[in-house]
GROMACS .gro file of C-alpha atoms in nm:
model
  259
    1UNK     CA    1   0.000   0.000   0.000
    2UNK     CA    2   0.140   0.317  -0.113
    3UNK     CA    3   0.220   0.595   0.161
    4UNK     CA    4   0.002   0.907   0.079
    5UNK     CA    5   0.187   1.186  -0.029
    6UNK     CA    6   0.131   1.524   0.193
    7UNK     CA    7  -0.166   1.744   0.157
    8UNK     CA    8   0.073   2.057   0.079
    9UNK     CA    9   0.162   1.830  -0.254
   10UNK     CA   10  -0.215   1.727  -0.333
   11UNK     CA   11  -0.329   2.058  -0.291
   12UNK     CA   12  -0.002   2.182  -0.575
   13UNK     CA   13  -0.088   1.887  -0.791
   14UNK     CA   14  -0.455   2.003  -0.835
   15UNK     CA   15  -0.330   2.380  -0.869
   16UNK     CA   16  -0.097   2.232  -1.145
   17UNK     CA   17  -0.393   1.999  -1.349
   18UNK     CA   18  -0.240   1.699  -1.198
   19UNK     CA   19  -0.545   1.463  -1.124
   20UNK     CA   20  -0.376   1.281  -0.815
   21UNK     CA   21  -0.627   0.963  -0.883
   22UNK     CA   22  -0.580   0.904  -1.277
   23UNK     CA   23  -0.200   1.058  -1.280
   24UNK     CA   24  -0.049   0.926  -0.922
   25UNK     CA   25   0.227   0.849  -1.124
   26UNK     CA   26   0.292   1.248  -1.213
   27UNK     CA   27   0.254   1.327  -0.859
   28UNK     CA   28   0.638   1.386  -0.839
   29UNK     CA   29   0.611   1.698  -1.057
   30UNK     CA   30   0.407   1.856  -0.779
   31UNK     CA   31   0.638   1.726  -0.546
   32UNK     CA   32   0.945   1.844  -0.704
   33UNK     CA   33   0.792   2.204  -0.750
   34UNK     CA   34   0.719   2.251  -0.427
   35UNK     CA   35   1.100   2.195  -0.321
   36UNK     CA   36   1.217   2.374  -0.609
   37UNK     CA   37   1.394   2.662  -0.500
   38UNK     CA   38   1.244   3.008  -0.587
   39UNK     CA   39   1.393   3.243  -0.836
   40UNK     CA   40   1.620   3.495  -0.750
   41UNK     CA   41   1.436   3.828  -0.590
   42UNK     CA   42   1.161   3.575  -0.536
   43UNK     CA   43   1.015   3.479  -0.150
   44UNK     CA   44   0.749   3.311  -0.024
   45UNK     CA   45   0.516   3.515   0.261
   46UNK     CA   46   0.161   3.419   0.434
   47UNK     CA   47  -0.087   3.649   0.476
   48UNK     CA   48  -0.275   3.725   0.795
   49UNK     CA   49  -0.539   3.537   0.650
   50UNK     CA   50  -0.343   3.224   0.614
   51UNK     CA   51  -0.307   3.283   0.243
   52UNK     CA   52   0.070   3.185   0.085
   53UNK     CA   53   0.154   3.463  -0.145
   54UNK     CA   54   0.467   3.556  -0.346
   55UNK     CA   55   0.664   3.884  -0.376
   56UNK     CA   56   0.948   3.939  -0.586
   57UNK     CA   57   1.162   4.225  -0.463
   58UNK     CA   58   1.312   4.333  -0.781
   59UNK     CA   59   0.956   4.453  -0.913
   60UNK     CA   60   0.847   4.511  -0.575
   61UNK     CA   61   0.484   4.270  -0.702
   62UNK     CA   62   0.332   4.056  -0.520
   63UNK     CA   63   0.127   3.760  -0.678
   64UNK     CA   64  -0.036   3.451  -0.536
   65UNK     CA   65   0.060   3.268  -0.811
   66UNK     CA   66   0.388   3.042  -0.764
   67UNK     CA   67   0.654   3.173  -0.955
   68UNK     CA   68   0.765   2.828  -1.141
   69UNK     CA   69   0.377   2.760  -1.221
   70UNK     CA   70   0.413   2.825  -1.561
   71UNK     CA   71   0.734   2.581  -1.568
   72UNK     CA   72   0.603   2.273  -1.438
   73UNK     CA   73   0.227   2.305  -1.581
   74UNK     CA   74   0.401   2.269  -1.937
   75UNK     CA   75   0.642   2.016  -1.749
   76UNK     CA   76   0.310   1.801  -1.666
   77UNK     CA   77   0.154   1.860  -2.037
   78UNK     CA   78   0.468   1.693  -2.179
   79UNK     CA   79   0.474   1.420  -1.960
   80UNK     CA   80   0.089   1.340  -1.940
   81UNK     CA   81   0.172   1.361  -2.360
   82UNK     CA   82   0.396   1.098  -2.311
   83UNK     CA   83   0.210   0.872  -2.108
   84UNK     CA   84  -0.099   0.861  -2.312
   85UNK     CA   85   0.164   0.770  -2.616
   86UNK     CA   86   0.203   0.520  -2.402
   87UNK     CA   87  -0.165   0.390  -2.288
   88UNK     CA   88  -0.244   0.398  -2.671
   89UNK     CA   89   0.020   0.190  -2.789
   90UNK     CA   90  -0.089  -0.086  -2.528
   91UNK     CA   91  -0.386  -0.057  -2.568
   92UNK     CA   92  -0.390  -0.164  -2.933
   93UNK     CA   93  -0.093  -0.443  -2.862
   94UNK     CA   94  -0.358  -0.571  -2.596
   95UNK     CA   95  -0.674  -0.560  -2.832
   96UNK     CA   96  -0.748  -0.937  -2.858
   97UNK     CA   97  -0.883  -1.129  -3.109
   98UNK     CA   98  -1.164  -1.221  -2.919
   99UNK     CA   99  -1.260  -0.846  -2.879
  100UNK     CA  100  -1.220  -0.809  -3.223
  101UNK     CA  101  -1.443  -1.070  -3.353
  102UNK     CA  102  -1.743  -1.010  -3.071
  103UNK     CA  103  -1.816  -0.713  -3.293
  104UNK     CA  104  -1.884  -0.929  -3.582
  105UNK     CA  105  -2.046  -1.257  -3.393
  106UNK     CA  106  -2.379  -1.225  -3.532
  107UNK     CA  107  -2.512  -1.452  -3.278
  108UNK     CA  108  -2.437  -1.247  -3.031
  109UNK     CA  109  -2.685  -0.998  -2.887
  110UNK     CA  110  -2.739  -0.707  -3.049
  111UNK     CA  111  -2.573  -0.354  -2.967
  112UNK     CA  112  -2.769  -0.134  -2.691
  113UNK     CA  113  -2.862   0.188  -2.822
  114UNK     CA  114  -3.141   0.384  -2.716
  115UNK     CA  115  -3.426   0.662  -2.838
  116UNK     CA  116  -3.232   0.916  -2.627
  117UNK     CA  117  -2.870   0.859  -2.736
  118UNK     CA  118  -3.031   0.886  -3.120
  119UNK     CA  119  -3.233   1.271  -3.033
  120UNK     CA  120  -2.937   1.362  -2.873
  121UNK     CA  121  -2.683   1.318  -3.111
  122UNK     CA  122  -2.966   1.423  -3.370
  123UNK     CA  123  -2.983   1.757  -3.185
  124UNK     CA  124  -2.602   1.772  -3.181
  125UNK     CA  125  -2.543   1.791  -3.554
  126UNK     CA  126  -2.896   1.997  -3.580
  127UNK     CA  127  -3.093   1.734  -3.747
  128UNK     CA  128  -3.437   1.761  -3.709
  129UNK     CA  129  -3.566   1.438  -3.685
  130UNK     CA  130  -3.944   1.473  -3.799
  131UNK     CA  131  -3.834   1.567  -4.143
  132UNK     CA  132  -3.524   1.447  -4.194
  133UNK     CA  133  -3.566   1.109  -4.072
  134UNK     CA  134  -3.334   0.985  -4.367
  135UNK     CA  135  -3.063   1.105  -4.141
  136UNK     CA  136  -3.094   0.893  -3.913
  137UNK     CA  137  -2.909   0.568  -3.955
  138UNK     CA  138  -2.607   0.798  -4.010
  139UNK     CA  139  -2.659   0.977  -3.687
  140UNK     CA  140  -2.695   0.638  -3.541
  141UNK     CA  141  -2.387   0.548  -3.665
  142UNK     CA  142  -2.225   0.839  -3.509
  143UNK     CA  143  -2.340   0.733  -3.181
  144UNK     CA  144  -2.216   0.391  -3.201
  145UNK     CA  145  -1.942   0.459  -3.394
  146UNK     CA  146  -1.582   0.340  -3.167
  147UNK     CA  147  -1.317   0.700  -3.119
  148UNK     CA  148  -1.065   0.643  -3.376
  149UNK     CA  149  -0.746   0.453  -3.255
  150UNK     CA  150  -0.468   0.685  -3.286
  151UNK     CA  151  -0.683   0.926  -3.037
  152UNK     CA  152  -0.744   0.895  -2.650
  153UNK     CA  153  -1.012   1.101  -2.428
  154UNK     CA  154  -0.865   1.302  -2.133
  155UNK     CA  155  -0.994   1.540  -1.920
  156UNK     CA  156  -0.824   1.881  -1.837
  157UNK     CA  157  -0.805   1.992  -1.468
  158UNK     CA  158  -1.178   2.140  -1.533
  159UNK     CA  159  -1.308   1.854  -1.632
  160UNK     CA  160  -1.330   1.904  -1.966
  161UNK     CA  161  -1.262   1.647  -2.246
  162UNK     CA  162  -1.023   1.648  -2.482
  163UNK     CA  163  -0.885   1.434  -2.774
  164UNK     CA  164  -0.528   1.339  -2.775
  165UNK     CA  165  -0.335   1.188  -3.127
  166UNK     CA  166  -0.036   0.980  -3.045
  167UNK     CA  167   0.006   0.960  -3.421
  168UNK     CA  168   0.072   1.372  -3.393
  169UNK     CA  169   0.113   1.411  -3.063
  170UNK     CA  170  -0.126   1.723  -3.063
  171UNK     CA  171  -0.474   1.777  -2.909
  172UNK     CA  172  -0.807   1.888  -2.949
  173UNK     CA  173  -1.151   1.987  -2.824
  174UNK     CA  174  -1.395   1.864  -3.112
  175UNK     CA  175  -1.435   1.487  -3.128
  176UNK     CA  176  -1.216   1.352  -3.343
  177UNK     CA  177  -1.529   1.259  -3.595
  178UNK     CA  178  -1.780   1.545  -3.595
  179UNK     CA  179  -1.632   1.669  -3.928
  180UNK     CA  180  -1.639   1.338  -4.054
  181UNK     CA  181  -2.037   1.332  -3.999
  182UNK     CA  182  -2.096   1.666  -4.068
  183UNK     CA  183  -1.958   1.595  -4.390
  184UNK     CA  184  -2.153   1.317  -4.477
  185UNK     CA  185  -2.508   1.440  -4.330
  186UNK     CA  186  -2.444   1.786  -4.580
  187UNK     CA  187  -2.390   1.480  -4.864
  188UNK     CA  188  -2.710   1.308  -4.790
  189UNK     CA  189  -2.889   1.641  -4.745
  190UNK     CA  190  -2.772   1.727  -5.100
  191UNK     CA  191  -2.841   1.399  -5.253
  192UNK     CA  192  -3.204   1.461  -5.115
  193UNK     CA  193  -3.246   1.789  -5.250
  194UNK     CA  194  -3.107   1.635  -5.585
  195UNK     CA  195  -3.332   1.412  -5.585
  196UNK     CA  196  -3.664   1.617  -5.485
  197UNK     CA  197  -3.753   1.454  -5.193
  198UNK     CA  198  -3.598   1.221  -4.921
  199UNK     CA  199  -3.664   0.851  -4.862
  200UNK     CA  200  -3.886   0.798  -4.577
  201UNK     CA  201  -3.739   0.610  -4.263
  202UNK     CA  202  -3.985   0.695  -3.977
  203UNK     CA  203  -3.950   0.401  -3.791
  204UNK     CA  204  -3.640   0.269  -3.661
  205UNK     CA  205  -3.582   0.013  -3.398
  206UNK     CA  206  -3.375   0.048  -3.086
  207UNK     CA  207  -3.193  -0.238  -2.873
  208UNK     CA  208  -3.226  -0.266  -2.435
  209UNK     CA  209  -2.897  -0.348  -2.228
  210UNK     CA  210  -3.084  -0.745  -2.289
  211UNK     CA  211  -3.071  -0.736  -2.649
  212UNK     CA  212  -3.471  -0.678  -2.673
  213UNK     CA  213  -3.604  -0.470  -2.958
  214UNK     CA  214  -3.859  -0.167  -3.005
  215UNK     CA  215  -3.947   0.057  -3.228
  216UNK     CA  216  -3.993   0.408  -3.224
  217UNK     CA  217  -4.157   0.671  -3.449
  218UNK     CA  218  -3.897   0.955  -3.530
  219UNK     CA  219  -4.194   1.183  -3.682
  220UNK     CA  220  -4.481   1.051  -3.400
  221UNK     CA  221  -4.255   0.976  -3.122
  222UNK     CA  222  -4.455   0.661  -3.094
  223UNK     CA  223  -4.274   0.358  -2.947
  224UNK     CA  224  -4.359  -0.008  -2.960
  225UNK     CA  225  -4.269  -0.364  -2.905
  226UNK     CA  226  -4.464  -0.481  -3.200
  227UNK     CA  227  -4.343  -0.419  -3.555
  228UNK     CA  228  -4.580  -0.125  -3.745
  229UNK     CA  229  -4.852  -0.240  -3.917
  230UNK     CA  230  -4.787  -0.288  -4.300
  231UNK     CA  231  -4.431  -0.334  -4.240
  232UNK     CA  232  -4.283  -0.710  -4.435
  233UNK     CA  233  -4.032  -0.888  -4.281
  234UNK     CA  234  -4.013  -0.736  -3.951
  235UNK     CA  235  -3.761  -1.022  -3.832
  236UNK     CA  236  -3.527  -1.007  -4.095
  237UNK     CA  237  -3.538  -0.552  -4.064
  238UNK     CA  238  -3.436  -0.629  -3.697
  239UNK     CA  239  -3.150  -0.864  -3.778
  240UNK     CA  240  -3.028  -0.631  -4.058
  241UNK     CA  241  -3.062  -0.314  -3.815
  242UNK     CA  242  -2.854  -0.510  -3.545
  243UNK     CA  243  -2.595  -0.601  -3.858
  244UNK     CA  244  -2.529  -0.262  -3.931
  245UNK     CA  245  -2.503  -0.148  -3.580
  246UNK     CA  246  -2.185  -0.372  -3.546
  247UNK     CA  247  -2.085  -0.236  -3.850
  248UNK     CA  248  -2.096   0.090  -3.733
  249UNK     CA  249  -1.939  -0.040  -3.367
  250UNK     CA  250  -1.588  -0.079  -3.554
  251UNK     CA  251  -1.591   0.183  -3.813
  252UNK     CA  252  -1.266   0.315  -3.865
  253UNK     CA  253  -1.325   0.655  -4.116
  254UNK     CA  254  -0.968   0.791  -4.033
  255UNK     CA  255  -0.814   0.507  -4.133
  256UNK     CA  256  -0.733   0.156  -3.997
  257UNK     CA  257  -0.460   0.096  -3.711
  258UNK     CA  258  -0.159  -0.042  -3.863
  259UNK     CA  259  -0.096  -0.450  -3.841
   0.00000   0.00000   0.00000
């Protein structure tokens, strides 16, 4: 069991963006900071409030902010960079076989995805799913669609996500794939308008955690456990739905993760 380092150096390591749960590991940047020495014309005071301030007698300023902040925040950026390198590498040289192929086991149950995840994700790339319910197998694509391998979600100290490419080493706020759907909803949108009117696809069925289907009206908001009246093959438009959903599971539309 691991000793737990000082509050002083939990309380630096949060002020720094060091998460001292997910990067315990990084804890010695905090560590190392706070027995840094100060530089020169710089010395630490505490206020009669109990607050630690900083006052560097050259300027004759006085700052609560630690004057080697800036140094070991980009110190902690580079070496949380090189970790996740790391993780994603693994990751991928762990990816069995097994995992692979439960994607495409057809016999398996189908994917869970429900009417929420689909409105939400509708809403997120502004489709409006009354009338454009021809967009909607591609927006449930992009909910079931895996983040593409070279990236890896973090949070910043905020909690914010962001994307991380090992391939570039570089980062960013916007998933990795919205232009990637954007793009392709403008192309079906266009193809539509081509075409003078959109194919139809009001009803679409969803899967529960236990693999059981319904269906749900996109332009009603009707749901069901029977299939909609008029509608052939119901059986074989459920196993086809559930087909394409593992389809979409292991998409790779940035390109596949070398051998």
């Amino acid at each position: 069991q691991p000793s737990q380092p000082p509050p002083e150096v939990l309380d630096l390591a949060v002020y720094l963006g060091i998460d001292p749960r997910d990067d315990s590991d990084l804890l010695w940047i905090a560590e190392e900071c706070l027995a840094a020495e100060l530089p020169a014309g710089w010395s630490e005071h505490t206020s009669s409030r109990g607050d630690i301030y900083f006052y560097n007698a050259d300027t004759d300023e006085s700052t609560p902010k630690h004057p080697l902040e800036d140094q070991y925040r980009v110190m902690f950026e580079e070496e949380k960079r090189r970790k996740l390198k790391r993780e994603v590498g693994l990751s991928h040289a762990r990816r069995s076989s097994a995992e692979i192929s439960a994607v495409d086991d057809e016999t398996a149950k189908p994917i869970p995805i429900s009417v929420q995840e689909l409105l939400q994700m509708a809403a997120y790339y502004g489709v409006q799913v009354e009338t454009e319910t021809h967009l909607m197998q591609t927006v449930r694509a992009a909910v079931l669609a895996p983040l593409p391998w070279m990236f890896h979600e973090v949070s910043d100290s905020t909690g914010q996500p962001y994307y991380y490419n090992s391939e570039t080493d570089e980062s960013m706020r916007t998933h990795p794939l919205d232009d990637f759907f954007r793009s392709r909803l403008e192309e079906l949108r266009d193809e539509a308008d081509a075409a003078g009117e959109a194919v139809r696809a009001e009803w679409q069925v969803v899967f529960s955690g236990g693999g059981e289907a319904t269906w749900y009206n996109f332009c009603t908001s009707e749901e069901r456990k029977e299939a909609p009246e008029g509608m052939q093959d119901p059986e074989g438009a459920v196993a086809e739905q559930a087909h394409a959903d593992r389809i979409s599971a292991r998409m790779q539309p940035l390109g596949e993760p070398p051998e």
